[in-house]
PDB file of C-alpha atoms in Angstrom:
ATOM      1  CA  UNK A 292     136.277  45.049 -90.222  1.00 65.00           C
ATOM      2  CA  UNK A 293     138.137  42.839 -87.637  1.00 82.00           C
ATOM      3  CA  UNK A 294     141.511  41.330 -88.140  1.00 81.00           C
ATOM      4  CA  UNK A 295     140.186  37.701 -87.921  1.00 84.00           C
ATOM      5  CA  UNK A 296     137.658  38.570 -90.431  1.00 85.00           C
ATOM      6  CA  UNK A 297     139.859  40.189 -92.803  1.00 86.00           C
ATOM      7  CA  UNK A 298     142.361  37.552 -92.268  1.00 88.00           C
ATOM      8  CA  UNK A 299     139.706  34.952 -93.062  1.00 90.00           C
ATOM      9  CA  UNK A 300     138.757  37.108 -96.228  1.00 92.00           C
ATOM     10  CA  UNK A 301     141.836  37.017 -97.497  1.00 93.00           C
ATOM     11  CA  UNK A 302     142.712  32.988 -97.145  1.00 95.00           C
ATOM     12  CA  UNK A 303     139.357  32.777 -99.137  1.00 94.00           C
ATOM     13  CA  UNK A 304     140.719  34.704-101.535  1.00 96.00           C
ATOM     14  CA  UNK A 305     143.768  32.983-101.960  1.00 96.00           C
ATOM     15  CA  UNK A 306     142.252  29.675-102.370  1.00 97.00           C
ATOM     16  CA  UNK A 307     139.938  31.111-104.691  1.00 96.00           C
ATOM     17  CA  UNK A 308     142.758  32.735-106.949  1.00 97.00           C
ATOM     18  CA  UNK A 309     144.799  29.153-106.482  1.00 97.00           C
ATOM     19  CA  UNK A 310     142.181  27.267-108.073  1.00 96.00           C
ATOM     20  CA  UNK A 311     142.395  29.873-111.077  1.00 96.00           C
ATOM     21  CA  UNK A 312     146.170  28.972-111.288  1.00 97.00           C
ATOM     22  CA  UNK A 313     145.939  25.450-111.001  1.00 96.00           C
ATOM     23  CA  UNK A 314     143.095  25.493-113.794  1.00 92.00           C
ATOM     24  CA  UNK A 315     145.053  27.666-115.957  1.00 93.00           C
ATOM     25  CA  UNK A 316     148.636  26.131-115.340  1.00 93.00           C
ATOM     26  CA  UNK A 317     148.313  22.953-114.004  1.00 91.00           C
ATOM     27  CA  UNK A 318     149.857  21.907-110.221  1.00 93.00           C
ATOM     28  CA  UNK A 319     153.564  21.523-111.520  1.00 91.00           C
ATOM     29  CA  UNK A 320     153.591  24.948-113.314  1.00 93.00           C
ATOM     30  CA  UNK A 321     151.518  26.798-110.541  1.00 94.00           C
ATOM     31  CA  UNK A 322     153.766  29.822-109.558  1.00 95.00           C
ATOM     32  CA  UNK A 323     152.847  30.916-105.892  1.00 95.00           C
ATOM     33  CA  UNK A 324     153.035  34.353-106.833  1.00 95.00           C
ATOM     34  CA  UNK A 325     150.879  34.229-109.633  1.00 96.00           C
ATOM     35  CA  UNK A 326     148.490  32.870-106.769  1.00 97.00           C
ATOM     36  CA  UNK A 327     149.161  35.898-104.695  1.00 96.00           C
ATOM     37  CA  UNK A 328     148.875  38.438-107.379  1.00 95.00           C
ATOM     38  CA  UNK A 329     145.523  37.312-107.976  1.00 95.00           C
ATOM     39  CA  UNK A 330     144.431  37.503-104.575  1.00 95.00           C
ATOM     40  CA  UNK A 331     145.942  41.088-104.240  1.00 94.00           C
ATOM     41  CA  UNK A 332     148.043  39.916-101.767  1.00 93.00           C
ATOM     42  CA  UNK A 333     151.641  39.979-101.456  1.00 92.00           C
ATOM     43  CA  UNK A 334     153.471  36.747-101.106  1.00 92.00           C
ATOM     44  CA  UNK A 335     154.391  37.339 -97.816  1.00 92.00           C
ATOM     45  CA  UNK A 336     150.381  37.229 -97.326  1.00 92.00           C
ATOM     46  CA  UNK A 337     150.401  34.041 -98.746  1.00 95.00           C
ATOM     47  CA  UNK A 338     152.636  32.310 -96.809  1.00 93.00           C
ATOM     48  CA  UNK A 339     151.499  33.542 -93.528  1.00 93.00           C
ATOM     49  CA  UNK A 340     148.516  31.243 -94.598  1.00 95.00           C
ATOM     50  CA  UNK A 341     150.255  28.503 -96.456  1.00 95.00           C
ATOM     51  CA  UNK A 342     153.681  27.107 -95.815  1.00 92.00           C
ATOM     52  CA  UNK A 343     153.715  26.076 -99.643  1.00 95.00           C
ATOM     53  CA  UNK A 344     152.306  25.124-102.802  1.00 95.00           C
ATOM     54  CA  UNK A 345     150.730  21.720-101.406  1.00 93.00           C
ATOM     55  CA  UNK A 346     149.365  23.666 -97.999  1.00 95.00           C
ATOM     56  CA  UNK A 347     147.467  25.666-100.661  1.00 96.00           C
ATOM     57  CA  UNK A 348     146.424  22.908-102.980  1.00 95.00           C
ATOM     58  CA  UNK A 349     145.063  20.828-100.082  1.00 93.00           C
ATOM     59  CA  UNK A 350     143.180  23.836 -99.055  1.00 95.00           C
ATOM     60  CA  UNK A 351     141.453  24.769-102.736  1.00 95.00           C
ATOM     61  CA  UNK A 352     140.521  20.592-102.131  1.00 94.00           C
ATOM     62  CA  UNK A 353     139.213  20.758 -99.297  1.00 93.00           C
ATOM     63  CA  UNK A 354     137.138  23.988 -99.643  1.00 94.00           C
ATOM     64  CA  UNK A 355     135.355  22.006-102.501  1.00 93.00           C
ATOM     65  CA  UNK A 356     134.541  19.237-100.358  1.00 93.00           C
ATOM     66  CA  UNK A 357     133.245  21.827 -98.149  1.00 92.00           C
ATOM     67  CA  UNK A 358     130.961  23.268-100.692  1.00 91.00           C
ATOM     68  CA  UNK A 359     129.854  19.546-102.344  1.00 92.00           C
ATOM     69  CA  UNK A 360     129.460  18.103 -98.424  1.00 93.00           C
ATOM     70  CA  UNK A 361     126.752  21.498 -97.918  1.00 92.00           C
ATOM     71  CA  UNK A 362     125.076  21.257-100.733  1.00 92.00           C
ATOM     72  CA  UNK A 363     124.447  17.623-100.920  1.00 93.00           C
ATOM     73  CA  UNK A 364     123.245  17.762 -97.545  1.00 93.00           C
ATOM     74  CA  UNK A 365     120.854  21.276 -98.396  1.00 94.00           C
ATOM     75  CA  UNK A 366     119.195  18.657-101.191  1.00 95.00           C
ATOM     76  CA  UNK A 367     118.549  16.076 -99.557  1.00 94.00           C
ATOM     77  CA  UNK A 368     116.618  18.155 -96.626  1.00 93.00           C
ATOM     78  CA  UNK A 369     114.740  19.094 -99.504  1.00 93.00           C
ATOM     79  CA  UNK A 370     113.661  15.760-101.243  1.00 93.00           C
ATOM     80  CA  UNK A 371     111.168  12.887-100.287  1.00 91.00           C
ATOM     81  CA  UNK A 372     113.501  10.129-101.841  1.00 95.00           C
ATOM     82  CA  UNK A 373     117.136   9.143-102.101  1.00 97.00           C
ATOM     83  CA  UNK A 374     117.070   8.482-105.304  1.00 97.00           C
ATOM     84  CA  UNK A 375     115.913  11.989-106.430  1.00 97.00           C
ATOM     85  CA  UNK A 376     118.291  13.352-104.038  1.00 97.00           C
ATOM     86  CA  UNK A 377     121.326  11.682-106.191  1.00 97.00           C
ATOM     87  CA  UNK A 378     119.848  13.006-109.326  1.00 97.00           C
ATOM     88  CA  UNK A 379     119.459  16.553-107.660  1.00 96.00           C
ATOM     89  CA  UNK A 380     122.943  16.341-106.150  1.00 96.00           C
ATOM     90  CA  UNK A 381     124.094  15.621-109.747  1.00 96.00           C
ATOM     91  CA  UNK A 382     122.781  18.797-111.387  1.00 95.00           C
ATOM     92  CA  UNK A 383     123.883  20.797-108.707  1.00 94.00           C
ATOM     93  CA  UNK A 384     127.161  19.241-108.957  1.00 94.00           C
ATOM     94  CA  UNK A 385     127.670  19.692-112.415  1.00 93.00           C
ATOM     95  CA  UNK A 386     126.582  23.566-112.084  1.00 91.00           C
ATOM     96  CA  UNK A 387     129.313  24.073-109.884  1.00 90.00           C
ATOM     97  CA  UNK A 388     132.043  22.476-112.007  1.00 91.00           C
ATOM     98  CA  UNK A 389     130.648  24.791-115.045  1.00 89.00           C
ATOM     99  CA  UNK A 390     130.777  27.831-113.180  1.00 89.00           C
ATOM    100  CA  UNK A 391     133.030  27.493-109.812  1.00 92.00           C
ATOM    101  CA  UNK A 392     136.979  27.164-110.400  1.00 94.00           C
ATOM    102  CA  UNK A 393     137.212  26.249-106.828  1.00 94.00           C
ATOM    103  CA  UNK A 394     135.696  22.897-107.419  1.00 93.00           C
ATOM    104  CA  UNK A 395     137.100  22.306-110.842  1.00 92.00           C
ATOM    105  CA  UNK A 396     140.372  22.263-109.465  1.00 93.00           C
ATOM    106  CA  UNK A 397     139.166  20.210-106.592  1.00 92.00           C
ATOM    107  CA  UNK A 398     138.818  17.520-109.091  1.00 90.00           C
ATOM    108  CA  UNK A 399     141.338  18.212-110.974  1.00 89.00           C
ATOM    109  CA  UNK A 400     144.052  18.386-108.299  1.00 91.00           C
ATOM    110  CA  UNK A 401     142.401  14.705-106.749  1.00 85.00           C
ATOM    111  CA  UNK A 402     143.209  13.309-110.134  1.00 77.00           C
ATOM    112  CA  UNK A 403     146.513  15.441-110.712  1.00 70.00           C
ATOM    113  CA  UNK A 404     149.397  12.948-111.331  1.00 55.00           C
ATOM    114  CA  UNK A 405     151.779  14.666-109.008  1.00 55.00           C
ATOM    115  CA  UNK A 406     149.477  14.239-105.989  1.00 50.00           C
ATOM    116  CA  UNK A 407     148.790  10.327-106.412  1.00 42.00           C
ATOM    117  CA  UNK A 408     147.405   8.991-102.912  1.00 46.00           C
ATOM    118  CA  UNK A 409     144.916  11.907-102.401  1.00 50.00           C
ATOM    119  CA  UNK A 410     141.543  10.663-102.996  1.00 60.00           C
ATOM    120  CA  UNK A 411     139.510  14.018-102.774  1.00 79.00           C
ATOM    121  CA  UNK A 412     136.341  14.892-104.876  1.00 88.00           C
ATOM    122  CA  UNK A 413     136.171  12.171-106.675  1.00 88.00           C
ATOM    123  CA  UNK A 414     136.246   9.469-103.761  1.00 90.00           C
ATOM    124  CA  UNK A 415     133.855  11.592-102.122  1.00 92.00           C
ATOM    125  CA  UNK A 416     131.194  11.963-104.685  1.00 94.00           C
ATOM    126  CA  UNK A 417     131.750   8.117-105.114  1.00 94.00           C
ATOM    127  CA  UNK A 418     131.038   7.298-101.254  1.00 95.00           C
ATOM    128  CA  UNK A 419     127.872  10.043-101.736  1.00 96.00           C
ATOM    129  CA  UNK A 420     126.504   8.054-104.901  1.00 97.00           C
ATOM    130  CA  UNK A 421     127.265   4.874-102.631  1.00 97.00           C
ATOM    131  CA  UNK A 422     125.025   6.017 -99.806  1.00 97.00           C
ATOM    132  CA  UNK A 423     121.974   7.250-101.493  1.00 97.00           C
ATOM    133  CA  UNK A 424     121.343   3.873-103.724  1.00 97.00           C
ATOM    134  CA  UNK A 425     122.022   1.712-100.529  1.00 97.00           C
ATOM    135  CA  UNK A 426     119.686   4.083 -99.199  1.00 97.00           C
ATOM    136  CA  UNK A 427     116.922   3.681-101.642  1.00 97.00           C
ATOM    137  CA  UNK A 428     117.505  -0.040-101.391  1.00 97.00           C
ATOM    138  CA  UNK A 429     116.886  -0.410 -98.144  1.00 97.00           C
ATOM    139  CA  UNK A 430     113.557   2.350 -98.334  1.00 97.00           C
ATOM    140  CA  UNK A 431     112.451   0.049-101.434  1.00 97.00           C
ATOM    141  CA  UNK A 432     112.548   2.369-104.479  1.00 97.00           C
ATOM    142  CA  UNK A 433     115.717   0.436-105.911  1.00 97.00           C
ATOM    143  CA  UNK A 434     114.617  -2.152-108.507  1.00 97.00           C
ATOM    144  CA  UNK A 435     115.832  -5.215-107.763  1.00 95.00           C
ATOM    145  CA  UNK A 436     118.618  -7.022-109.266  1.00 95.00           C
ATOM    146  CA  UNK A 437     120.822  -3.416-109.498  1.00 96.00           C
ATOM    147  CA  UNK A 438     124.390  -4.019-108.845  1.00 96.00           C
ATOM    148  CA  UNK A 439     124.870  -0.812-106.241  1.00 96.00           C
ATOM    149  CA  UNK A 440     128.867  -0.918-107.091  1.00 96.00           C
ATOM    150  CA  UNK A 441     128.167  -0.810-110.885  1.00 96.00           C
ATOM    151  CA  UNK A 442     125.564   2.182-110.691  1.00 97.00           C
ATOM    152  CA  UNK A 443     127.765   3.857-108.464  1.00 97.00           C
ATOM    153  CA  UNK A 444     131.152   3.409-110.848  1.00 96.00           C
ATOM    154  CA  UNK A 445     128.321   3.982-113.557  1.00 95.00           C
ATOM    155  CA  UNK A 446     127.185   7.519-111.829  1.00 96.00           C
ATOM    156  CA  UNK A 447     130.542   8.628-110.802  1.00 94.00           C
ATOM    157  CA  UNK A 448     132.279   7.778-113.983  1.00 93.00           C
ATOM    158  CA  UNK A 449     129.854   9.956-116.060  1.00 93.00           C
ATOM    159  CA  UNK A 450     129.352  12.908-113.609  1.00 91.00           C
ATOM    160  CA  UNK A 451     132.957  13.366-113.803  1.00 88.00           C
ATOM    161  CA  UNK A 452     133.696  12.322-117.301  1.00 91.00           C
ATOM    162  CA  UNK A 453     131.275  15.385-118.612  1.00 92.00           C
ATOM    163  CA  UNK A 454     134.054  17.945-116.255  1.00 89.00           C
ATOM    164  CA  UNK A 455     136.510  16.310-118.414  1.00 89.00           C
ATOM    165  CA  UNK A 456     134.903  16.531-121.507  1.00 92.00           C
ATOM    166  CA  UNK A 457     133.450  19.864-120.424  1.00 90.00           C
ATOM    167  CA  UNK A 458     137.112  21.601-120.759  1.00 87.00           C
ATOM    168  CA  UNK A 459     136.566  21.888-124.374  1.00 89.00           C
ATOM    169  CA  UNK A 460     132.666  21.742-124.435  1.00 93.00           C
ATOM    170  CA  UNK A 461     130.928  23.457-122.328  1.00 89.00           C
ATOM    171  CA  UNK A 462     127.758  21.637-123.730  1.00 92.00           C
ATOM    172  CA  UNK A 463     128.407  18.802-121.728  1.00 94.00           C
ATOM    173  CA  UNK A 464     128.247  20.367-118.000  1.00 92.00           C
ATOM    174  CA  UNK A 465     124.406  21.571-119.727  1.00 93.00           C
ATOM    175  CA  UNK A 466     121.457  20.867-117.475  1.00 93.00           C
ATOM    176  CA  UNK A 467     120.391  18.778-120.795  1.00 95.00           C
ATOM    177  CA  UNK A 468     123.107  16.611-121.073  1.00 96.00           C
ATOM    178  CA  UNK A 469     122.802  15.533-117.659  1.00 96.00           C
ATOM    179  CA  UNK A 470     119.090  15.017-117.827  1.00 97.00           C
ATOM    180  CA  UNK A 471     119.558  12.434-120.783  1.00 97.00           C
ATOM    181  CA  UNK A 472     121.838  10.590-119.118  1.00 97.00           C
ATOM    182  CA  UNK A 473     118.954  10.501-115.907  1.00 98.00           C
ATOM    183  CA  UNK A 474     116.783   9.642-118.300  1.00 98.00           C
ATOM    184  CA  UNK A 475     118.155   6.842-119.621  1.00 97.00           C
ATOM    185  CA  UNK A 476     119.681   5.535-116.160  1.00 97.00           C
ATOM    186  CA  UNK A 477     116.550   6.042-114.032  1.00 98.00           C
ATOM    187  CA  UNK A 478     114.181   3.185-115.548  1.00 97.00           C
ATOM    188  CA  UNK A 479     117.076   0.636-114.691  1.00 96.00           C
ATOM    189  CA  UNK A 480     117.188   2.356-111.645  1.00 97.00           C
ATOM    190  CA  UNK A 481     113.859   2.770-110.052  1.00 98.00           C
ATOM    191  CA  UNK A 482     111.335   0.192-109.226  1.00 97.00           C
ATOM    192  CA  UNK A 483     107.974   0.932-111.757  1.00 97.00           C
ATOM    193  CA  UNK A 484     106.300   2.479-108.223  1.00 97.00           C
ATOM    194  CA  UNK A 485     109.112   5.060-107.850  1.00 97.00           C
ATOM    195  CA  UNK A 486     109.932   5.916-111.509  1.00 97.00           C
ATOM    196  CA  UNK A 487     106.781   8.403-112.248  1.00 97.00           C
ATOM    197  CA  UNK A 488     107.833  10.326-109.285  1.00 95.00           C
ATOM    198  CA  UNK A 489     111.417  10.955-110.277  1.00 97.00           C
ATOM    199  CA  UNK A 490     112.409  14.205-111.995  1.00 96.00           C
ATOM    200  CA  UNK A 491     115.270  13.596-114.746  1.00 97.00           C
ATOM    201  CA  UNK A 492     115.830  16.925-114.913  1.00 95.00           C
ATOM    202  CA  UNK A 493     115.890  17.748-111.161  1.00 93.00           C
ATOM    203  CA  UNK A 494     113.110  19.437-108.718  1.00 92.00           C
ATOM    204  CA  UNK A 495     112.741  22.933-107.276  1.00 87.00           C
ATOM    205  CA  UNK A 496     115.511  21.667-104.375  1.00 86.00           C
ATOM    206  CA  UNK A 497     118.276  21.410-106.952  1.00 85.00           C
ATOM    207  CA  UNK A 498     117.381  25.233-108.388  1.00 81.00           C
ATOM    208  CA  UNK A 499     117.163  26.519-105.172  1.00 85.00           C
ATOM    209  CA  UNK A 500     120.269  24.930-103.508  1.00 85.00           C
ATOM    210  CA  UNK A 501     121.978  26.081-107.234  1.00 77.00           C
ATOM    211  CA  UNK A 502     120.806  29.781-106.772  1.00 80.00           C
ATOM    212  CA  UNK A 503     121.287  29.957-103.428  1.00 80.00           C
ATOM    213  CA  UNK A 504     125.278  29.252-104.182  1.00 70.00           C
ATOM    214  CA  UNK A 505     125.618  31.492-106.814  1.00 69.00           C
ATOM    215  CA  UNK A 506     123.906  34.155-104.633  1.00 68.00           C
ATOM    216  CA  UNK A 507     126.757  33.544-101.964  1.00 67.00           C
ATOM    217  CA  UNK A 508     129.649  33.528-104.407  1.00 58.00           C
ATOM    218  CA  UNK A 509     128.438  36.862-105.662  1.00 54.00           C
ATOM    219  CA  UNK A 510     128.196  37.920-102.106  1.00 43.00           C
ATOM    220  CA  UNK A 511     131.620  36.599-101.651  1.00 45.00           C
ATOM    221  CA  UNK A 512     133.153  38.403-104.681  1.00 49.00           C
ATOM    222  CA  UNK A 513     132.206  41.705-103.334  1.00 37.00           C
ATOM    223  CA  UNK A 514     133.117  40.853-100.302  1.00 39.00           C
ATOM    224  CA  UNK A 515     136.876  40.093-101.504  1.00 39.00           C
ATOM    225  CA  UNK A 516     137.775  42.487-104.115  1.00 34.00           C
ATOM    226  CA  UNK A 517     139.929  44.534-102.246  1.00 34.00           C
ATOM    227  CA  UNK A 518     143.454  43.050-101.039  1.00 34.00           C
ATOM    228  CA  UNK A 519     144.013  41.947 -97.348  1.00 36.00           C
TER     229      UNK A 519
END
């Protein structure tokens, strides 16, 4: 194994082990060693990395804008219409906030009180939601009359309300939950042409985008075990 591989290894590994912390602990109470114990890394490891606590929160952030930037873009190669894209983006989404700490804390650490002025995940998922109904406007599948801003806030206020709620339920990051919500959205949504073709509960492209992350991340956890 190379150096440059084995450093890159072990930064992964660090953000990975950060966004455990940060779940568990919260930014304020995050202990950098607790970050680098996790990692199997000393601290000196750390810091050759990060210069401090916020080099390493910005990095967990940005590595789950990373992984919500590839994955909307893998599902909408993989659908015929923007609007099925936004509810296959969705599902996928709200897989990875049940089962990847690395974008939990994304989220979490956008909205995190001591890091006001970082708009992160959130913001990001917003401008995504933004583009794909402007999108289906302008290819004609959007009935008319819809207020883009208010199905975005809408969209983006649910999505992320069911990580919230999801903390102490894991019921609501379900497939199910999700799909009621589509369903109940996606007549208001659609023009009476487009509805019959929309999935609520999200095509093939949001399983296989889904299964081809976990696939990685298991990859990635063998890949990592040992300390760098």
């Amino acid at each position: 194994m190379t150096k440059q591989v084995r450093a890159a290894r072990t930064r992964q590994a660090l953000i990975r082990s950060a966004a455990i912390v940060f779940e568990q602990h919260g930014y304020g109470q995050a202990r950098l060693a607790l970050i680098s114990s996790g990692a199997g890394v000393s601290t000196g490891a750390l810091h050759f990395h990060f210069e401090n606590k916020a080099a390493v929160a910005q990095a967990v952030v940005a590595e789950a804008s990373r992984g919500l930037l590839e994955v909307s873009g893998a599902i909408r190669r993989r659908t015929d219409t923007a609007l099925q894209t936004l509810v296959d983006t969705s599902h996928a989404l709200v897989d990875l906030l049940g089962r990847d700490p690395v974008t939990r804390a994304g989220f979490r650490l956008s909205c995190d009180g001591e890091r006001v002025g970082e708009q992160g995940l959130p913001g990001q998922w917003r401008r995504c939601v933004r583009e794909l109904l402007d999108e289906a406007a302008g290819a004609g599948t959007l009935a008319e009359g819809v207020s883009h801003e208010d199905a975005t806030a809408a969209t983006v206020a649910v999505t992320t309300g069911f990580e919230v709620l999801g903390r102490y339920d894991s019921e609501w990051l379900s497939a199910g939950t999700l799909t009621g919500f589509w369903r109940l959205l996606l007549p208001r949504l659609a023009t009476q042409e487009t509805l019959p073709l929309l999935d609520p509960s999200g095509t093939a492209a949001a399983t296989e985008v889904v299964a081809a992350g976990r696939a990685e991340r298991g990859t990635y956890e063998v890949g990592v075990a040992a300390p760098g």
